[in-house]
Coordinates of C-alpha atoms in Angstrom, one line a residue:
M1 CA -50.2 16.0 48.5
R2 CA -46.7 14.8 47.6
V3 CA -48.1 12.8 44.7
R4 CA -49.8 15.9 43.4
N5 CA -46.6 18.0 43.5
H6 CA -44.8 15.1 41.7
N7 CA -47.4 15.0 39.0
L8 CA -47.2 18.8 38.6
N9 CA -43.4 18.5 38.1
I10 CA -43.9 15.8 35.5
I11 CA -46.5 17.9 33.6
W12 CA -44.3 20.9 33.8
F13 CA -41.5 19.0 32.0
K14 CA -43.9 17.3 29.7
D15 CA -45.4 20.5 28.4
M16 CA -42.0 22.2 27.9
K17 CA -41.1 23.0 24.3
L18 CA -38.9 20.4 22.7
R19 CA -36.2 23.1 22.1
N20 CA -36.1 23.9 25.8
K21 CA -36.1 20.2 26.8
L22 CA -33.0 19.6 24.7
I23 CA -31.2 22.6 26.3
F24 CA -32.2 21.5 29.8
N25 CA -31.0 17.9 29.2
Y26 CA -27.7 19.1 27.8
I27 CA -27.0 21.3 30.8
C28 CA -28.0 18.7 33.4
F29 CA -26.6 15.6 31.8
G30 CA -24.0 16.9 29.5
L31 CA -22.3 20.1 30.6
L32 CA -22.2 19.5 34.4
P33 CA -20.8 16.0 34.2
L34 CA -18.3 17.2 31.6
L35 CA -16.9 19.8 34.0
L36 CA -16.7 17.2 36.9
V37 CA -15.1 14.6 34.8
G38 CA -12.7 17.1 33.3
A39 CA -11.5 18.3 36.7
F40 CA -11.0 14.8 37.9
G41 CA -9.4 13.8 34.6
I42 CA -6.8 16.6 34.8
Y43 CA -5.7 15.5 38.2
K44 CA -5.4 11.9 37.1
V45 CA -3.7 12.7 33.9
Q46 CA -1.0 14.7 35.7
T47 CA -0.2 11.7 37.9
V48 CA -0.4 9.1 35.2
M49 CA 1.7 11.0 32.6
F50 CA 4.6 11.4 35.0
S51 CA 4.7 7.7 35.7
Q52 CA 4.3 7.0 32.0
E53 CA 7.4 9.1 31.2
A54 CA 9.5 6.8 33.4
V55 CA 8.1 3.8 31.4
R56 CA 8.7 5.6 28.1
N57 CA 12.3 6.1 29.2
Q58 CA 12.7 2.4 29.6
D59 CA 11.0 1.8 26.2
Y60 CA 13.2 4.3 24.5
L61 CA 16.4 2.8 26.0
K62 CA 15.3 -0.8 25.4
Q63 CA 14.6 -0.1 21.7
A64 CA 18.0 1.7 21.2
V65 CA 19.9 -1.0 23.1
S66 CA 18.1 -3.8 21.2
A67 CA 19.0 -2.1 17.9
L68 CA 22.6 -1.7 18.9
N69 CA 22.8 -5.4 20.1
G70 CA 21.4 -6.5 16.7
Q71 CA 23.9 -4.4 14.9
L72 CA 26.8 -5.8 17.0
K73 CA 25.5 -9.3 16.4
V74 CA 25.6 -8.6 12.6
Y75 CA 29.2 -7.6 12.8
D76 CA 30.0 -10.7 15.0
N77 CA 28.4 -12.9 12.4
L78 CA 30.5 -11.2 9.7
S79 CA 33.6 -11.8 11.8
D80 CA 32.7 -15.5 12.1
Y81 CA 31.9 -15.9 8.4
I82 CA 35.2 -14.3 7.4
S83 CA 37.3 -16.2 10.1
F84 CA 36.0 -19.6 9.0
S85 CA 36.3 -19.0 5.2
S86 CA 38.6 -21.3 3.3
S87 CA 40.6 -18.4 1.7
V88 CA 41.4 -17.0 5.2
S89 CA 42.5 -20.5 6.4
R90 CA 44.8 -20.9 3.4
I91 CA 46.3 -17.4 3.8
C92 CA 47.0 -18.1 7.5
E93 CA 48.7 -21.5 6.7
D94 CA 50.7 -19.8 4.0
K95 CA 51.5 -23.1 2.2
Y96 CA 51.1 -22.2 -1.4
E97 CA 52.5 -24.2 -4.3
S98 CA 52.9 -21.0 -6.3
E99 CA 52.8 -17.3 -5.9
Y100 CA 49.9 -17.2 -8.4
N101 CA 47.7 -19.3 -6.0
R102 CA 48.7 -16.9 -3.2
Y103 CA 47.7 -14.0 -5.4
L104 CA 44.3 -15.6 -6.2
D105 CA 43.6 -16.0 -2.5
Y106 CA 44.7 -12.5 -1.7
T107 CA 42.6 -10.8 -4.5
E108 CA 39.7 -13.0 -5.6
G109 CA 39.5 -14.6 -2.2
F110 CA 39.9 -12.4 0.9
H111 CA 40.1 -9.0 -0.8
S112 CA 36.9 -9.7 -2.8
L113 CA 35.2 -11.0 0.3
V114 CA 36.1 -7.8 2.2
G115 CA 34.9 -5.7 -0.7
S116 CA 31.5 -7.4 -0.8
M117 CA 31.2 -6.9 3.0
K118 CA 31.9 -3.1 2.6
Y119 CA 29.5 -2.9 -0.3
F120 CA 26.5 -4.1 1.8
H121 CA 27.7 -2.4 5.0
D122 CA 29.1 1.0 4.1
E123 CA 29.6 1.8 7.8
I124 CA 32.5 -0.7 7.8
Q125 CA 35.6 1.4 7.5
R126 CA 38.3 -1.3 7.4
I127 CA 38.6 -5.1 7.5
T128 CA 42.2 -6.3 8.0
L129 CA 43.6 -9.8 8.4
Y130 CA 46.8 -9.8 10.6
V131 CA 48.8 -12.9 9.8
D132 CA 51.3 -14.1 12.4
K133 CA 54.0 -14.8 9.7
P134 CA 56.4 -12.8 7.7
I135 CA 54.2 -12.1 4.7
V136 CA 54.0 -9.4 2.0
E137 CA 51.3 -6.7 2.9
Y138 CA 48.4 -6.4 0.5
E139 CA 46.9 -2.9 0.7
D140 CA 45.2 -2.6 4.1
S141 CA 43.5 -6.0 3.9
I142 CA 46.3 -8.4 4.7
M143 CA 49.2 -7.4 7.0
P144 CA 51.6 -9.1 9.4
T145 CA 50.8 -9.1 13.1
K146 CA 54.1 -7.4 14.0
G147 CA 52.4 -4.1 13.4
V148 CA 49.8 -4.6 16.2
K149 CA 51.6 -6.7 18.8
T150 CA 52.4 -3.5 20.7
E151 CA 48.7 -2.5 20.8
S152 CA 47.0 -2.9 24.2
W153 CA 44.1 -4.8 22.7
Y154 CA 46.4 -7.4 21.2
E155 CA 47.1 -9.1 24.5
V156 CA 43.4 -9.4 25.2
V157 CA 42.5 -10.8 21.8
K158 CA 45.1 -13.5 21.7
Q159 CA 43.8 -15.2 24.9
D160 CA 40.8 -16.8 23.2
N161 CA 38.9 -17.2 20.0
E162 CA 36.0 -14.8 21.0
V163 CA 35.1 -11.5 19.3
H164 CA 36.2 -8.5 21.5
W165 CA 35.0 -5.0 21.0
F166 CA 37.1 -1.9 21.7
V167 CA 35.9 1.7 21.8
S168 CA 37.8 5.0 22.1
K169 CA 35.6 8.0 22.9
D170 CA 38.5 10.5 22.4
K171 CA 39.5 9.1 19.0
K172 CA 35.9 8.4 17.9
K173 CA 37.0 4.9 17.0
V174 CA 35.3 1.5 17.5
F175 CA 36.4 -1.9 16.2
S176 CA 36.2 -5.6 16.9
A177 CA 39.1 -8.0 16.9
R178 CA 39.3 -11.8 17.3
K179 CA 41.9 -14.5 17.0
I180 CA 41.4 -16.8 13.9
P181 CA 40.7 -20.3 15.1
S182 CA 43.3 -22.8 13.8
L183 CA 42.8 -26.4 12.9
S184 CA 46.5 -27.1 12.9
D185 CA 48.9 -27.5 15.9
E186 CA 50.6 -24.2 15.1
K187 CA 50.5 -21.8 18.0
M188 CA 50.0 -18.7 15.8
N189 CA 48.0 -15.6 16.7
H190 CA 46.3 -14.6 13.4
I191 CA 43.9 -11.6 14.1
L192 CA 40.8 -10.4 12.2
Y193 CA 40.2 -6.7 12.7
I194 CA 36.9 -5.0 11.7
E195 CA 36.6 -1.2 12.2
I196 CA 33.2 0.4 12.2
D197 CA 32.2 4.1 11.9
Y198 CA 31.9 5.5 15.4
G199 CA 29.0 7.8 14.7
T200 CA 27.0 5.3 12.7
L201 CA 27.2 2.5 15.3
F202 CA 25.9 4.7 18.2
D203 CA 23.4 6.6 16.0
W204 CA 20.6 4.7 17.8
F205 CA 21.1 7.1 20.9
E206 CA 21.0 10.3 18.8
N207 CA 17.2 10.8 18.5
M208 CA 15.6 8.6 21.1
T209 CA 12.9 11.1 22.2
D210 CA 11.7 14.5 21.3
T211 CA 12.4 15.9 24.8
D212 CA 15.7 16.9 26.5
Y213 CA 17.8 13.9 27.6
G214 CA 21.4 12.6 28.1
V215 CA 23.1 9.3 27.4
Y216 CA 26.2 7.7 28.8
L217 CA 27.7 4.4 27.4
V218 CA 30.3 2.9 29.7
D219 CA 32.3 -0.3 29.9
E220 CA 32.9 -2.7 32.9
E221 CA 35.3 -0.3 34.5
E222 CA 32.8 2.6 34.0
E223 CA 35.0 4.3 31.5
I224 CA 32.9 6.4 29.2
L225 CA 32.8 5.0 25.7
Y226 CA 30.1 7.3 24.2
E227 CA 28.0 10.1 25.4
A228 CA 25.2 12.3 23.9
Q229 CA 23.7 15.4 25.5
K230 CA 20.5 16.3 23.7
F231 CA 19.4 19.4 25.7
S232 CA 17.9 22.5 24.2
K233 CA 19.8 25.8 24.6
G234 CA 17.5 26.9 27.5
N235 CA 18.0 23.7 29.4
R236 CA 21.8 23.2 29.1
D237 CA 22.0 23.6 32.9
Q238 CA 20.3 20.2 33.3
I239 CA 23.3 18.4 31.9
L240 CA 25.0 16.1 34.4
D241 CA 28.4 14.4 34.5
F242 CA 28.5 10.6 34.8
S243 CA 29.1 10.5 38.5
S244 CA 26.1 12.7 39.1
V245 CA 24.0 10.5 36.9
K246 CA 24.9 7.5 39.0
E247 CA 23.9 9.3 42.2
E248 CA 20.6 10.4 40.7
G249 CA 19.9 6.9 39.6
E250 CA 19.9 5.8 43.2
K251 CA 17.6 8.6 44.4
Q252 CA 15.3 9.2 41.3
E253 CA 14.3 12.6 42.8
H254 CA 15.2 15.4 40.4
Y255 CA 16.0 13.2 37.4
I256 CA 14.6 10.0 36.0
V257 CA 17.6 7.7 35.3
T258 CA 17.3 4.4 33.4
K259 CA 20.1 1.8 33.1
Q260 CA 20.3 -1.0 30.5
E261 CA 23.0 -3.7 29.9
I262 CA 24.3 -4.3 26.4
G263 CA 24.9 -7.8 25.2
E264 CA 27.9 -9.8 26.6
N265 CA 30.5 -7.0 26.2
G266 CA 30.0 -5.7 29.8
W267 CA 28.8 -2.4 28.5
S268 CA 26.0 -0.4 30.2
V269 CA 23.9 2.6 29.0
Y270 CA 22.4 5.3 31.2
L271 CA 19.6 7.5 30.0
Y272 CA 18.6 10.4 32.2
R273 CA 16.0 13.2 31.9
S274 CA 15.2 16.1 34.2
S275 CA 11.9 15.9 36.2
D276 CA 11.5 19.6 35.7
G277 CA 11.6 19.2 31.9
I278 CA 9.0 16.4 32.1
S279 CA 6.8 18.6 34.4
Q280 CA 7.0 21.4 31.9
K281 CA 5.9 19.1 29.1
I282 CA 3.0 17.8 31.2
N283 CA 1.9 21.3 32.3
G284 CA 2.0 22.4 28.7
I285 CA -0.3 19.5 27.7
L286 CA -2.6 20.2 30.7
K287 CA -3.0 23.9 29.6
E288 CA -3.9 22.8 26.1
V289 CA -6.5 20.3 27.6
I290 CA -8.0 23.0 29.9
W291 CA -8.3 25.5 27.0
G292 CA -9.7 22.7 24.8
V293 CA -12.4 22.1 27.5
I294 CA -13.3 25.8 27.7
V295 CA -13.5 26.1 23.9
S296 CA -15.6 22.9 23.7
I297 CA -18.1 24.3 26.3
I298 CA -18.5 27.5 24.3
L299 CA -18.9 25.8 21.0
S300 CA -21.3 23.2 22.6
V301 CA -23.6 26.0 23.8
F302 CA -23.5 27.6 20.4
F303 CA -24.1 24.4 18.4
I304 CA -26.8 23.1 20.7
R305 CA -28.9 26.1 19.7
L306 CA -28.3 25.2 16.0
I307 CA -29.1 21.5 16.6
T308 CA -32.3 22.2 18.5
N309 CA -33.5 24.6 15.8
H310 CA -32.7 22.0 13.1
T311 CA -34.4 19.2 14.9
V312 CA -37.6 21.2 15.6
K313 CA -37.6 22.3 12.0
G314 CA -37.6 18.7 10.8
I315 CA -40.5 17.8 13.1
E316 CA -42.5 20.8 11.9
Q317 CA -41.8 19.8 8.3
L318 CA -43.0 16.3 9.0
R319 CA -46.2 17.5 10.7
G320 CA -46.9 19.8 7.7
N321 CA -46.5 16.9 5.3
M322 CA -48.8 14.7 7.4
K323 CA -51.5 17.4 7.2
E324 CA -51.3 17.4 3.4
V325 CA -51.7 13.6 3.4
E326 CA -54.7 14.0 5.6
E327 CA -56.2 16.2 2.9
G328 CA -55.7 13.4 0.3
K329 CA -52.6 14.8 -1.4
L330 CA -50.2 12.0 -2.4
E331 CA -48.3 13.6 -5.3
F332 CA -45.6 15.7 -3.4
Y333 CA -42.1 14.4 -2.9
I334 CA -40.6 14.2 0.6
Q335 CA -36.9 14.2 1.2
T336 CA -34.3 15.2 3.8
D337 CA -30.5 15.1 4.3
S338 CA -30.8 14.4 8.0
K339 CA -29.4 11.0 9.2
D340 CA -30.9 11.0 12.7
E341 CA -34.2 9.5 13.9
I342 CA -36.2 12.5 12.7
G343 CA -34.7 12.1 9.3
D344 CA -35.6 8.4 9.4
L345 CA -39.2 9.3 10.2
I346 CA -39.4 11.7 7.3
R347 CA -37.8 9.2 4.9
G348 CA -40.0 6.4 6.3
F349 CA -43.1 8.6 5.8
G350 CA -42.0 9.3 2.2
E351 CA -41.4 5.6 1.5
M352 CA -44.8 4.9 2.9
L353 CA -46.4 7.4 0.5
T354 CA -44.4 5.8 -2.4
K355 CA -45.7 2.3 -1.4
I356 CA -49.3 3.6 -1.2
K357 CA -48.9 5.1 -4.7
V358 CA -47.4 1.8 -6.0
L359 CA -50.3 -0.2 -4.5
V360 CA -52.8 2.1 -6.2
E361 CA -51.1 1.9 -9.6
E362 CA -50.2 -1.8 -9.4
V363 CA -53.5 -3.2 -10.6
Y364 CA -53.5 -0.9 -13.7
E365 CA -49.9 -0.3 -14.8
G366 CA -48.3 -3.4 -13.3
K367 CA -50.3 -5.9 -15.3
I368 CA -49.7 -4.0 -18.5
K369 CA -45.9 -3.8 -17.9
Q370 CA -45.9 -7.6 -17.2
K371 CA -47.4 -8.4 -20.5
E372 CA -45.0 -6.0 -22.3
Y373 CA -42.0 -7.8 -20.7
E374 CA -43.4 -11.2 -21.7
M375 CA -43.8 -9.9 -25.3
R376 CA -40.2 -8.7 -25.4
A377 CA -38.9 -12.0 -24.1
L378 CA -40.9 -13.8 -26.8
Q379 CA -39.4 -11.5 -29.4
A380 CA -35.9 -12.1 -28.2
Q381 CA -36.5 -15.9 -28.7
I382 CA -38.0 -15.5 -32.2
N383 CA -35.7 -12.9 -33.8
P384 CA -32.5 -14.9 -34.1
H385 CA -34.4 -17.8 -35.8
F386 CA -36.2 -15.5 -38.0
L387 CA -32.9 -13.8 -39.0
Y388 CA -31.2 -17.1 -39.7
N389 CA -34.1 -18.4 -41.8
S390 CA -34.3 -15.2 -43.8
L391 CA -30.6 -15.2 -44.5
S392 CA -30.8 -18.8 -45.5
L393 CA -33.6 -18.1 -47.9
I394 CA -31.7 -15.2 -49.5
N395 CA -28.7 -17.5 -49.9
W396 CA -30.7 -20.2 -51.8
M397 CA -32.4 -17.6 -54.0
A398 CA -28.9 -16.1 -54.9
I399 CA -27.6 -19.6 -55.7
E400 CA -30.6 -20.4 -57.9
E401 CA -30.1 -17.1 -59.8
G402 CA -26.3 -17.6 -60.0
H403 CA -25.4 -14.6 -57.9
E404 CA -22.4 -16.0 -56.1
D405 CA -21.4 -12.6 -54.5
I406 CA -24.8 -12.2 -52.9
S407 CA -24.6 -15.8 -51.6
K408 CA -21.1 -15.2 -50.3
I409 CA -22.1 -12.0 -48.4
T410 CA -25.3 -13.7 -47.1
L411 CA -23.3 -16.6 -45.7
A412 CA -20.8 -14.2 -44.1
M413 CA -23.7 -12.3 -42.5
S414 CA -25.3 -15.5 -41.3
S415 CA -22.0 -16.7 -39.7
F416 CA -21.4 -13.2 -38.2
Y417 CA -24.8 -12.9 -36.5
R418 CA -24.7 -16.6 -35.4
T419 CA -21.4 -16.2 -33.6
A420 CA -22.3 -12.7 -32.4
L421 CA -25.6 -13.7 -30.8
N422 CA -23.9 -16.9 -29.5
K423 CA -27.2 -18.2 -28.1
G424 CA -27.3 -15.4 -25.6
N425 CA -24.0 -16.4 -24.0
N426 CA -21.4 -13.8 -23.2
I427 CA -18.5 -16.2 -23.4
I428 CA -17.3 -17.9 -26.6
L429 CA -14.4 -20.1 -27.8
L430 CA -11.6 -18.1 -29.4
K431 CA -12.0 -20.1 -32.6
N432 CA -15.6 -19.0 -32.8
E433 CA -14.7 -15.4 -32.0
I434 CA -12.1 -15.6 -34.9
E435 CA -14.9 -17.0 -37.2
N436 CA -17.1 -14.0 -36.2
M437 CA -14.3 -11.6 -37.1
K438 CA -13.5 -13.3 -40.3
S439 CA -17.2 -13.1 -41.4
Y440 CA -17.1 -9.4 -40.6
L441 CA -13.9 -8.9 -42.5
E442 CA -15.3 -10.8 -45.5
I443 CA -18.3 -8.5 -45.5
Q444 CA -16.1 -5.4 -45.3
L445 CA -13.8 -6.7 -48.1
M446 CA -16.8 -7.1 -50.4
M447 CA -18.1 -3.7 -49.4
H448 CA -14.6 -2.2 -50.1
D449 CA -14.2 -4.2 -53.4
Y450 CA -11.2 -6.0 -51.9
E451 CA -9.2 -2.7 -51.8
F452 CA -7.2 -3.8 -48.7
D453 CA -5.4 -6.9 -47.5
T454 CA -5.9 -9.0 -44.3
E455 CA -3.6 -11.3 -42.3
I456 CA -4.6 -13.5 -39.5
Q457 CA -2.1 -15.5 -37.4
I458 CA -3.4 -17.5 -34.4
E459 CA -0.9 -19.5 -32.4
E460 CA -1.7 -23.2 -32.4
G461 CA -3.5 -24.4 -29.3
L462 CA -5.2 -21.1 -28.4
E463 CA -8.5 -21.8 -30.4
D464 CA -10.1 -23.8 -27.6
F465 CA -9.7 -21.1 -24.8
L466 CA -12.7 -19.1 -23.8
V467 CA -12.9 -15.3 -24.4
L468 CA -15.5 -12.6 -24.1
N469 CA -17.9 -12.5 -27.1
L470 CA -17.6 -9.6 -29.6
I471 CA -14.2 -8.1 -28.7
L472 CA -12.3 -8.6 -32.0
Q473 CA -15.0 -7.2 -34.3
P474 CA -15.0 -3.6 -32.8
M475 CA -11.2 -3.6 -32.9
V476 CA -11.2 -4.6 -36.5
E477 CA -14.0 -2.1 -37.3
N478 CA -11.9 0.7 -35.7
A479 CA -8.9 -0.3 -37.8
I480 CA -11.0 -0.1 -41.0
D481 CA -13.1 3.0 -40.3
H482 CA -10.4 5.2 -38.7
G483 CA -7.3 3.8 -40.4
I484 CA -7.7 2.1 -43.7
D485 CA -10.7 4.2 -45.0
L486 CA -8.8 7.4 -44.4
K487 CA -5.6 6.1 -46.1
T488 CA -5.1 7.9 -49.5
Q489 CA -1.8 6.3 -50.6
G490 CA -0.7 2.7 -50.8
R491 CA -2.7 -0.4 -50.2
G492 CA -4.2 -0.9 -46.7
K493 CA -3.7 -3.9 -44.5
V494 CA -5.3 -5.2 -41.4
S495 CA -3.4 -7.8 -39.3
V496 CA -4.8 -9.9 -36.4
T497 CA -2.5 -12.0 -34.3
A498 CA -3.0 -14.0 -31.1
K499 CA -0.1 -15.6 -29.2
S500 CA 0.5 -17.0 -25.8
E501 CA 2.5 -15.3 -23.0
G502 CA 2.5 -17.5 -19.9
D503 CA -1.0 -17.7 -18.5
T504 CA -2.3 -14.9 -20.8
I505 CA -3.4 -14.6 -24.4
V506 CA -2.1 -11.5 -26.2
I507 CA -4.3 -10.3 -29.1
V508 CA -3.1 -7.6 -31.4
V509 CA -5.1 -5.8 -34.2
E510 CA -2.8 -3.7 -36.4
D511 CA -3.4 -1.5 -39.4
N512 CA -1.2 0.6 -41.7
G513 CA -3.7 3.4 -41.9
V514 CA -3.3 7.1 -41.1
G515 CA -2.6 6.7 -37.4
M516 CA -3.7 9.2 -34.7
E517 CA -2.2 11.8 -32.4
Q518 CA -1.6 11.1 -28.7
S519 CA -4.4 13.4 -27.7
V520 CA -6.8 11.2 -29.5
I521 CA -5.3 8.0 -28.0
D522 CA -5.8 9.6 -24.5
T523 CA -9.5 10.0 -25.0
I524 CA -10.6 7.2 -27.3
L525 CA -11.3 4.8 -24.4
T526 CA -13.0 7.4 -22.3
K527 CA -16.5 8.9 -22.2
K528 CA -15.2 11.9 -24.1
S529 CA -14.7 9.8 -27.2
K530 CA -17.4 9.9 -29.9
G531 CA -16.8 6.2 -30.6
Y532 CA -18.5 3.6 -28.5
G533 CA -17.3 0.2 -29.7
L534 CA -13.7 0.3 -28.4
R535 CA -14.7 1.9 -25.1
N536 CA -17.4 -0.8 -24.7
V537 CA -14.9 -3.6 -25.3
N538 CA -12.4 -2.0 -22.9
E539 CA -15.0 -1.7 -20.1
R540 CA -16.3 -5.2 -20.7
I541 CA -12.8 -6.7 -20.4
K542 CA -12.0 -4.8 -17.2
L543 CA -15.4 -5.7 -15.7
Y544 CA -15.1 -9.4 -16.5
Y545 CA -11.4 -10.0 -16.0
G546 CA -10.3 -7.2 -13.6
E547 CA -8.8 -3.7 -13.9
E548 CA -5.3 -5.1 -14.8
Y549 CA -6.7 -6.4 -18.2
H550 CA -7.6 -3.7 -20.7
L551 CA -7.0 -2.3 -24.2
T552 CA -3.7 -0.6 -25.0
I553 CA -3.4 1.6 -28.1
E554 CA -0.2 2.5 -29.8
S555 CA -0.3 4.7 -32.8
E556 CA 1.9 6.9 -34.9
R557 CA 0.7 9.5 -37.4
G558 CA 1.2 8.4 -41.0
V559 CA 2.3 4.9 -39.9
G560 CA -0.6 3.1 -38.4
T561 CA -2.3 1.9 -35.2
K562 CA -1.9 -1.1 -33.0
I563 CA -4.6 -2.2 -30.5
I564 CA -3.3 -4.7 -27.9
T565 CA -5.2 -6.6 -25.2
K566 CA -4.3 -9.3 -22.8
I567 CA -6.7 -11.8 -21.3
P568 CA -6.2 -14.7 -19.0
K569 CA -6.3 -18.3 -20.4
V570 CA -9.5 -20.0 -19.4
K571 CA -10.3 -23.5 -20.6
E572 CA -13.8 -24.7 -21.4
E573 CA -15.0 -27.1 -18.7
K574 CA -16.1 -30.5 -20.1
A575 CA -19.5 -31.7 -19.0

């Protein structure tokens, strides 16, 4: 009895319409799990995001501190570089043979060095060398130490040769100072002073995150060197003083506080953010997620109807096509834009019909086409030999009759077609390509009754490089047809040059014809052009050598046209 009920349930689902099956499966295995997973996900996201905000705090602060440490290291390296420079050593020793030598060290030595440092680091406001001797001041670059011996930082700096950093939050001033190491026995306190723009140095703490936060930078005595309070107008009540930040750092209740040490200066940075602000951000994200889930459910119910109708429609179309085939109709064309399994079935069914038609026609049409291809191949082998023999016969007949002009043009045509056909090869030596072009030019000169001049200049050593076959002739043909033939005044001239530029060969075909407008130049190598020869050459060059190699056309109306192409040097491989 139980087995019977089970079978009835299976039959009930099996006999259900496909559209209803899809909707049923979507609700049971798609919508309900989505709601359960969404509810659990919202709970977990709220927990994880809060912990991630603390980690993000550490990452933000670590990145800013790392950047500041790197910047301080750069300035320390600059301080070392200047301190150990030869010009600084000579200035500190002050043992010059002449005032001119002193002047050179002051100007071309130290002052020039300081200028280059400021050029590459515009945040450096001042670099001053304080010399512990009675010297003459030079601008603000070189000064005696008597002017700074009363400063509080002077006593700290003169104790060792290390770089010391000093910051004044009230004056917005930050600088480094160090004693110049001395190789002599003199007990002198020469000081190198480098002042940096306060805002630029601590700019790393200005835009650490897109949420409200505060930053305190303090020294070893916890004196505030720099602070930034980046709170929006509505959250200004979340700002804390430094003592409160330290207290919150121990409790981590209402604020997330992160501390990071900076280098070897004894500085520390505190980054704090309000937990309420983070909760507001998380709640805003959760609201967007919930609304997204609701909208997704509504759209899913709507689109499942469209999808089921589309799927059933494809199956019905396939069934209708199959009925036509059953009736013996093979001439209709089956197609679909669907990329799913139903679409694959429809396309597979259509391909099957195509193959059936091909098999039916293969015996009749296939054999005929095969014979036709064989005949064309045989003609391709015979035609060049027939052409050469015919031209050779015409040449001998012209010689016997004393017609030298006919013999000359026949030889030029024979040479032209021999190099043009090139035994079916697409690649040819440059010297053979030049020979082909010369043959073409000879024919054109005879046809034009030698009314224009030609000039060919090929750099020595380029003749044995390989080039594409039939690229020069279309360029020369264009120069004659669209430049020389249209010229009404003066004698025409076509120049062809080839020269070497590094690993490339530069070929230029130039005429002194009528020239052309820029609008014509812009379209002559495109499909919009009526001419085919130059466009064909351009496309062949780009296809064979790459897009960086192509034809370039320069022309001026009434002056002439220049066609330039560059191709890589390729040597013929010896067998």
